[in-house]
Amino acid sequence: MILIAVSGSSHTDWRFVEDGHIVDRERTEGVNPYFQTRKEISRSIRLGLDEEYFHRKLQKIYFYGAGCSDDDKKKTVSLSLVSQFRTPAIVESNLLAAARGICQDKPGIVCILDTGSNSCLYNGKTIVENVMPCGFILGDEGSGAAIGKAFLSDVLKRLAPKDLIAAFYLKYKVTPTDIMKSVYNDHLPHYYLSSISTFLTDYQSSEYVHDLVASNFRSFVNRNLKQYDYMQYPVCFTGNIAIAYLPILKEVCREIGCSSILVEESVVTGLVAYHHARHDD
């Protein structure tokens, strides 16, 4: 039996796999070594999963996570996993998870539009090109955090439609001061910004929301996707924002002649098939 885990900023999906079949699944809070220490990650894993999971006989753990982009961060997560499961752990980025889960052993351009955003060119084995995402302050174009940030700025500056501003304040019951505190004083403000982007999903027919989201997607396309040979390779998307705003995403991609895109809601099933094909379990 092996354990496959895919962690984004908001949650971690765990799959216990035997002979290529998922025998158990769980979801816990997200893990990110850029914002959590080894001790905090260990605590999150221990409290999130039932005790019986730590006593299963596992051959190996494959963990794919946000923030697992360099050796030091990978080591932080790996040590946490080994300390809890007493099993060897291989840690890779959630971008490689998306590439393997969607493309398997075929080349393609893979994009994540979620709390943050990321992209790469995958050659069927490994990531060969990666435009630096730069995080929610310097980058993450097209992400939930970027969309949420743009909307909140328009709310505070009273540039958004009045009825949308009123609906926002009615739902969240916050003041402009509360918003400023959440963004500038609270821990992990990009989570907060991204949560705001979900409010807009019910208003996609609004010209304002359509234009705001489309503008963010165009920024992602111009600053990230266009740096790859997107006409030569399949272009694949995953992530909550890509799914939630799929019609707008397709519209923006068509503007650059990219009319055939693949969108995958979850990459976990693909990862199970990927590792089973390599006799990892």
Short mmCIF file of C-alpha atoms in Angstrom, two decimals:
data_model
loop_
_atom_site.label_atom_id
_atom_site.label_comp_id
_atom_site.label_asym_id
_atom_site.label_seq_id
_atom_site.Cartn_x
_atom_site.Cartn_y
_atom_site.Cartn_z
CA MET A 1 0.00 0.00 0.00
CA ILE A 2 1.16 3.52 -0.77
CA LEU A 3 -0.12 6.90 0.34
CA ILE A 4 -0.60 9.71 -2.19
CA ALA A 5 -1.33 13.21 -0.94
CA VAL A 6 -1.94 16.42 -2.87
CA SER A 7 -1.93 19.61 -0.85
CA GLY A 8 -2.93 23.09 -1.92
CA SER A 9 -3.25 26.19 0.19
CA SER A 10 -6.74 25.32 1.45
CA HIS A 11 -6.77 21.55 1.89
CA THR A 12 -4.87 18.27 1.53
CA ASP A 13 -6.37 15.23 -0.20
CA TRP A 14 -5.05 11.88 1.06
CA ARG A 15 -5.46 8.62 -0.86
CA PHE A 16 -4.46 5.20 0.46
CA VAL A 17 -3.82 3.05 -2.61
CA GLU A 18 -3.38 -0.69 -3.01
CA ASP A 19 -2.93 -2.49 -6.35
CA GLY A 20 -3.91 0.67 -8.19
CA HIS A 21 -7.19 1.08 -6.31
CA ILE A 22 -8.09 3.73 -3.75
CA VAL A 23 -9.00 1.94 -0.53
CA ASP A 24 -9.45 5.00 1.66
CA ARG A 25 -9.55 8.78 1.32
CA GLU A 26 -9.43 11.75 3.66
CA ARG A 27 -9.26 15.55 3.46
CA THR A 28 -7.43 17.75 5.95
CA GLU A 29 -6.28 21.36 6.05
CA GLY A 30 -3.63 22.55 3.60
CA VAL A 31 0.10 22.27 4.20
CA ASN A 32 2.61 24.85 3.00
CA PRO A 33 6.23 24.92 4.27
CA TYR A 34 6.54 28.60 3.36
CA PHE A 35 4.02 29.45 6.06
CA GLN A 36 4.34 26.53 8.49
CA THR A 37 7.24 25.14 10.47
CA ARG A 38 8.06 21.44 10.57
CA LYS A 39 6.41 21.22 13.99
CA GLU A 40 3.24 22.94 12.75
CA ILE A 41 3.03 20.64 9.73
CA SER A 42 3.44 17.55 11.92
CA ARG A 43 0.73 18.79 14.25
CA SER A 44 -1.61 19.53 11.34
CA ILE A 45 -1.16 16.02 9.93
CA ARG A 46 -1.52 14.32 13.29
CA LEU A 47 -4.67 16.16 14.27
CA GLY A 48 -6.22 15.99 10.83
CA LEU A 49 -6.06 12.23 10.31
CA ASP A 50 -7.51 9.50 12.51
CA GLU A 51 -4.99 7.63 14.63
CA GLU A 52 -5.51 4.35 12.78
CA TYR A 53 -4.00 5.80 9.59
CA PHE A 54 -0.62 6.11 11.27
CA HIS A 55 -0.50 2.39 12.01
CA ARG A 56 -1.03 1.15 8.46
CA LYS A 57 1.78 -0.66 6.72
CA LEU A 58 2.87 1.65 3.92
CA GLN A 59 5.58 1.09 1.35
CA LYS A 60 6.04 4.74 0.49
CA ILE A 61 4.43 8.17 0.68
CA TYR A 62 4.17 10.45 -2.34
CA PHE A 63 3.36 13.97 -1.18
CA TYR A 64 2.76 16.80 -3.64
CA GLY A 65 2.33 20.21 -2.10
CA ALA A 66 2.11 23.95 -2.55
CA GLY A 67 5.37 25.57 -1.52
CA CYS A 68 7.35 22.36 -2.08
CA SER A 69 9.51 23.93 -4.75
CA ASP A 70 13.04 23.70 -3.35
CA ASP A 71 15.03 21.11 -1.44
CA ASP A 72 14.83 22.84 1.94
CA LYS A 73 11.03 23.11 1.83
CA LYS A 74 10.70 19.55 0.57
CA LYS A 75 12.89 18.38 3.45
CA THR A 76 10.72 20.19 5.97
CA VAL A 77 7.62 18.36 4.76
CA SER A 78 9.41 15.04 4.33
CA LEU A 79 10.72 15.04 7.88
CA SER A 80 7.24 15.81 9.18
CA LEU A 81 5.73 12.94 7.22
CA VAL A 82 8.39 10.44 8.25
CA SER A 83 8.05 11.43 11.89
CA GLN A 84 4.32 10.67 11.78
CA PHE A 85 4.06 7.63 9.49
CA ARG A 86 7.52 6.07 9.96
CA THR A 87 7.58 5.54 6.20
CA PRO A 88 9.91 6.90 3.46
CA ALA A 89 8.39 9.99 1.86
CA ILE A 90 9.01 11.58 -1.52
CA VAL A 91 7.93 15.22 -1.64
CA GLU A 92 7.36 17.15 -4.87
CA SER A 93 5.51 20.31 -5.91
CA ASN A 94 1.77 20.41 -6.54
CA LEU A 95 2.68 21.65 -10.02
CA LEU A 96 4.36 18.33 -10.78
CA ALA A 97 1.27 16.61 -9.33
CA ALA A 98 -0.89 18.47 -11.85
CA ALA A 99 1.47 17.60 -14.70
CA ARG A 100 1.65 13.92 -13.84
CA GLY A 101 -2.02 13.66 -12.97
CA ILE A 102 -3.25 15.29 -16.17
CA CYS A 103 -0.59 14.51 -18.76
CA GLN A 104 0.74 11.19 -17.41
CA ASP A 105 3.76 10.52 -19.68
CA LYS A 106 2.78 12.94 -22.46
CA PRO A 107 4.18 16.48 -22.87
CA GLY A 108 1.97 19.48 -22.20
CA ILE A 109 1.65 22.94 -20.70
CA VAL A 110 0.04 22.72 -17.28
CA CYS A 111 -1.51 25.66 -15.42
CA ILE A 112 -2.91 25.91 -11.92
CA LEU A 113 -5.47 28.61 -11.13
CA ASP A 114 -6.36 28.26 -7.48
CA THR A 115 -5.62 30.32 -4.36
CA GLY A 116 -2.38 31.09 -6.19
CA SER A 117 -1.38 30.40 -9.79
CA ASN A 118 1.47 28.53 -11.44
CA SER A 119 2.42 27.05 -14.80
CA CYS A 120 4.99 24.85 -16.48
CA LEU A 121 6.06 22.97 -19.58
CA TYR A 122 6.13 19.24 -18.83
CA ASN A 123 8.00 16.90 -21.17
CA GLY A 124 6.26 13.71 -20.04
CA LYS A 125 8.82 13.02 -17.32
CA THR A 126 9.67 16.24 -15.57
CA ILE A 127 9.10 19.98 -15.57
CA VAL A 128 11.48 21.59 -18.07
CA GLU A 129 10.24 25.20 -17.94
CA ASN A 130 8.53 27.15 -15.17
CA VAL A 131 7.67 30.84 -15.17
CA MET A 132 8.13 31.98 -11.58
CA PRO A 133 4.67 32.53 -10.03
CA CYS A 134 6.05 35.17 -7.59
CA GLY A 135 3.30 34.85 -4.97
CA PHE A 136 0.22 36.97 -4.36
CA ILE A 137 2.12 40.26 -3.97
CA LEU A 138 4.35 40.11 -7.05
CA GLY A 139 2.46 37.63 -9.19
CA ASP A 140 -0.18 34.86 -8.98
CA GLU A 141 -2.03 36.42 -11.88
CA GLY A 142 -5.45 34.87 -12.53
CA SER A 143 -5.60 33.34 -9.06
CA GLY A 144 -8.28 33.57 -6.43
CA ALA A 145 -6.05 35.88 -4.41
CA ALA A 146 -5.53 38.20 -7.39
CA ILE A 147 -9.24 38.31 -8.23
CA GLY A 148 -10.17 38.85 -4.58
CA LYS A 149 -7.60 41.63 -4.25
CA ALA A 150 -8.88 43.43 -7.34
CA PHE A 151 -12.49 43.21 -6.17
CA LEU A 152 -11.79 44.38 -2.62
CA SER A 153 -9.84 47.35 -3.97
CA ASP A 154 -12.85 48.27 -6.12
CA VAL A 155 -15.18 47.85 -3.13
CA LEU A 156 -13.11 50.13 -0.91
CA LYS A 157 -12.67 52.73 -3.67
CA ARG A 158 -16.38 52.44 -4.58
CA LEU A 159 -15.54 51.48 -8.16
CA ALA A 160 -17.57 48.27 -8.16
CA PRO A 161 -21.33 48.45 -8.91
CA LYS A 162 -23.31 49.76 -5.95
CA ASP A 163 -25.62 46.75 -5.79
CA LEU A 164 -22.65 44.36 -5.76
CA ILE A 165 -20.96 46.33 -3.00
CA ALA A 166 -24.17 46.25 -0.96
CA ALA A 167 -24.54 42.49 -1.50
CA PHE A 168 -20.94 41.95 -0.41
CA TYR A 169 -21.30 43.92 2.82
CA LEU A 170 -24.62 42.21 3.55
CA LYS A 171 -23.12 38.74 3.17
CA TYR A 172 -19.85 39.24 5.00
CA LYS A 173 -21.04 41.78 7.57
CA VAL A 174 -17.70 43.62 7.60
CA THR A 175 -16.63 47.24 7.52
CA PRO A 176 -13.87 48.79 5.40
CA THR A 177 -11.74 48.79 8.54
CA ASP A 178 -12.34 45.06 8.99
CA ILE A 179 -11.24 44.43 5.41
CA MET A 180 -8.04 46.40 5.86
CA LYS A 181 -7.23 44.51 9.05
CA SER A 182 -7.83 41.15 7.37
CA VAL A 183 -5.51 42.04 4.52
CA TYR A 184 -2.73 43.80 6.39
CA ASN A 185 -2.80 42.39 9.92
CA ASP A 186 -4.08 38.84 9.77
CA HIS A 187 -1.99 35.74 9.13
CA LEU A 188 -2.02 34.37 5.54
CA PRO A 189 -3.91 37.22 3.85
CA HIS A 190 -3.85 35.48 0.46
CA TYR A 191 -6.26 32.88 1.86
CA TYR A 192 -8.63 35.67 2.82
CA LEU A 193 -8.30 37.35 -0.57
CA SER A 194 -8.97 34.08 -2.37
CA SER A 195 -12.05 33.38 -0.24
CA ILE A 196 -13.51 36.67 -1.45
CA SER A 197 -13.19 35.56 -5.07
CA THR A 198 -15.77 32.83 -4.43
CA PHE A 199 -18.36 35.53 -3.69
CA LEU A 200 -18.18 36.65 -7.31
CA THR A 201 -18.98 33.25 -8.82
CA ASP A 202 -22.72 33.91 -8.45
CA TYR A 203 -22.41 37.16 -10.40
CA GLN A 204 -20.58 36.01 -13.52
CA SER A 205 -23.41 37.33 -15.72
CA SER A 206 -22.57 40.82 -14.46
CA GLU A 207 -20.50 42.78 -16.98
CA TYR A 208 -18.34 44.09 -14.15
CA VAL A 209 -17.50 40.62 -12.76
CA HIS A 210 -16.95 39.18 -16.22
CA ASP A 211 -14.53 41.98 -17.10
CA LEU A 212 -12.69 41.78 -13.77
CA VAL A 213 -12.12 38.02 -14.03
CA ALA A 214 -11.30 38.18 -17.76
CA SER A 215 -8.74 40.91 -17.07
CA ASN A 216 -7.07 38.72 -14.46
CA PHE A 217 -7.02 35.74 -16.82
CA ARG A 218 -5.53 37.88 -19.59
CA SER A 219 -2.81 38.93 -17.19
CA PHE A 220 -2.07 35.26 -16.48
CA VAL A 221 -2.03 34.44 -20.19
CA ASN A 222 0.21 37.40 -21.12
CA ARG A 223 2.66 37.07 -18.24
CA ASN A 224 2.81 33.29 -18.01
CA LEU A 225 1.17 31.15 -20.69
CA LYS A 226 2.58 33.13 -23.60
CA GLN A 227 6.12 32.40 -22.40
CA TYR A 228 5.64 28.78 -23.50
CA ASP A 229 5.07 27.43 -27.00
CA TYR A 230 1.34 27.14 -26.32
CA MET A 231 0.48 26.45 -29.97
CA GLN A 232 2.67 23.34 -30.09
CA TYR A 233 1.58 21.60 -26.86
CA PRO A 234 -1.75 20.76 -25.23
CA VAL A 235 -2.71 23.39 -22.66
CA CYS A 236 -4.17 22.01 -19.44
CA PHE A 237 -5.74 23.78 -16.47
CA THR A 238 -6.71 22.71 -12.98
CA GLY A 239 -7.68 24.47 -9.75
CA ASN A 240 -10.85 25.87 -8.19
CA ILE A 241 -10.65 29.19 -10.03
CA ALA A 242 -10.23 27.53 -13.43
CA ILE A 243 -13.30 25.39 -12.71
CA ALA A 244 -15.44 28.17 -11.23
CA TYR A 245 -14.83 30.60 -14.09
CA LEU A 246 -14.37 28.10 -16.92
CA PRO A 247 -16.51 29.93 -19.54
CA ILE A 248 -14.50 33.13 -19.05
CA LEU A 249 -11.22 31.20 -19.07
CA LYS A 250 -12.12 29.54 -22.38
CA GLU A 251 -13.08 32.91 -23.82
CA VAL A 252 -9.72 34.44 -22.90
CA CYS A 253 -7.79 31.45 -24.24
CA ARG A 254 -9.64 31.68 -27.55
CA GLU A 255 -8.44 35.28 -27.88
CA ILE A 256 -4.88 33.99 -28.38
CA GLY A 257 -5.87 31.13 -30.64
CA CYS A 258 -5.85 28.51 -27.91
CA SER A 259 -9.31 27.08 -28.47
CA SER A 260 -8.76 23.51 -27.30
CA ILE A 261 -7.86 23.36 -23.62
CA LEU A 262 -8.15 20.50 -21.17
CA VAL A 263 -9.54 21.30 -17.72
CA GLU A 264 -9.26 18.74 -14.93
CA GLU A 265 -11.10 19.29 -11.66
CA SER A 266 -8.98 16.84 -9.63
CA VAL A 267 -5.54 15.42 -10.40
CA VAL A 268 -5.56 12.79 -7.65
CA THR A 269 -7.17 10.05 -9.74
CA GLY A 270 -4.62 10.66 -12.48
CA LEU A 271 -1.79 10.43 -9.95
CA VAL A 272 -3.07 7.06 -8.76
CA ALA A 273 -2.95 5.80 -12.36
CA TYR A 274 0.48 7.40 -12.89
CA HIS A 275 2.07 5.64 -9.92
CA HIS A 276 0.29 2.34 -10.57
CA ALA A 277 1.66 2.30 -14.14
CA ARG A 278 5.11 2.47 -12.64
CA HIS A 279 4.41 -0.37 -10.22
CA ASP A 280 4.91 1.96 -7.26
CA ASP A 281 2.27 0.10 -5.27
#
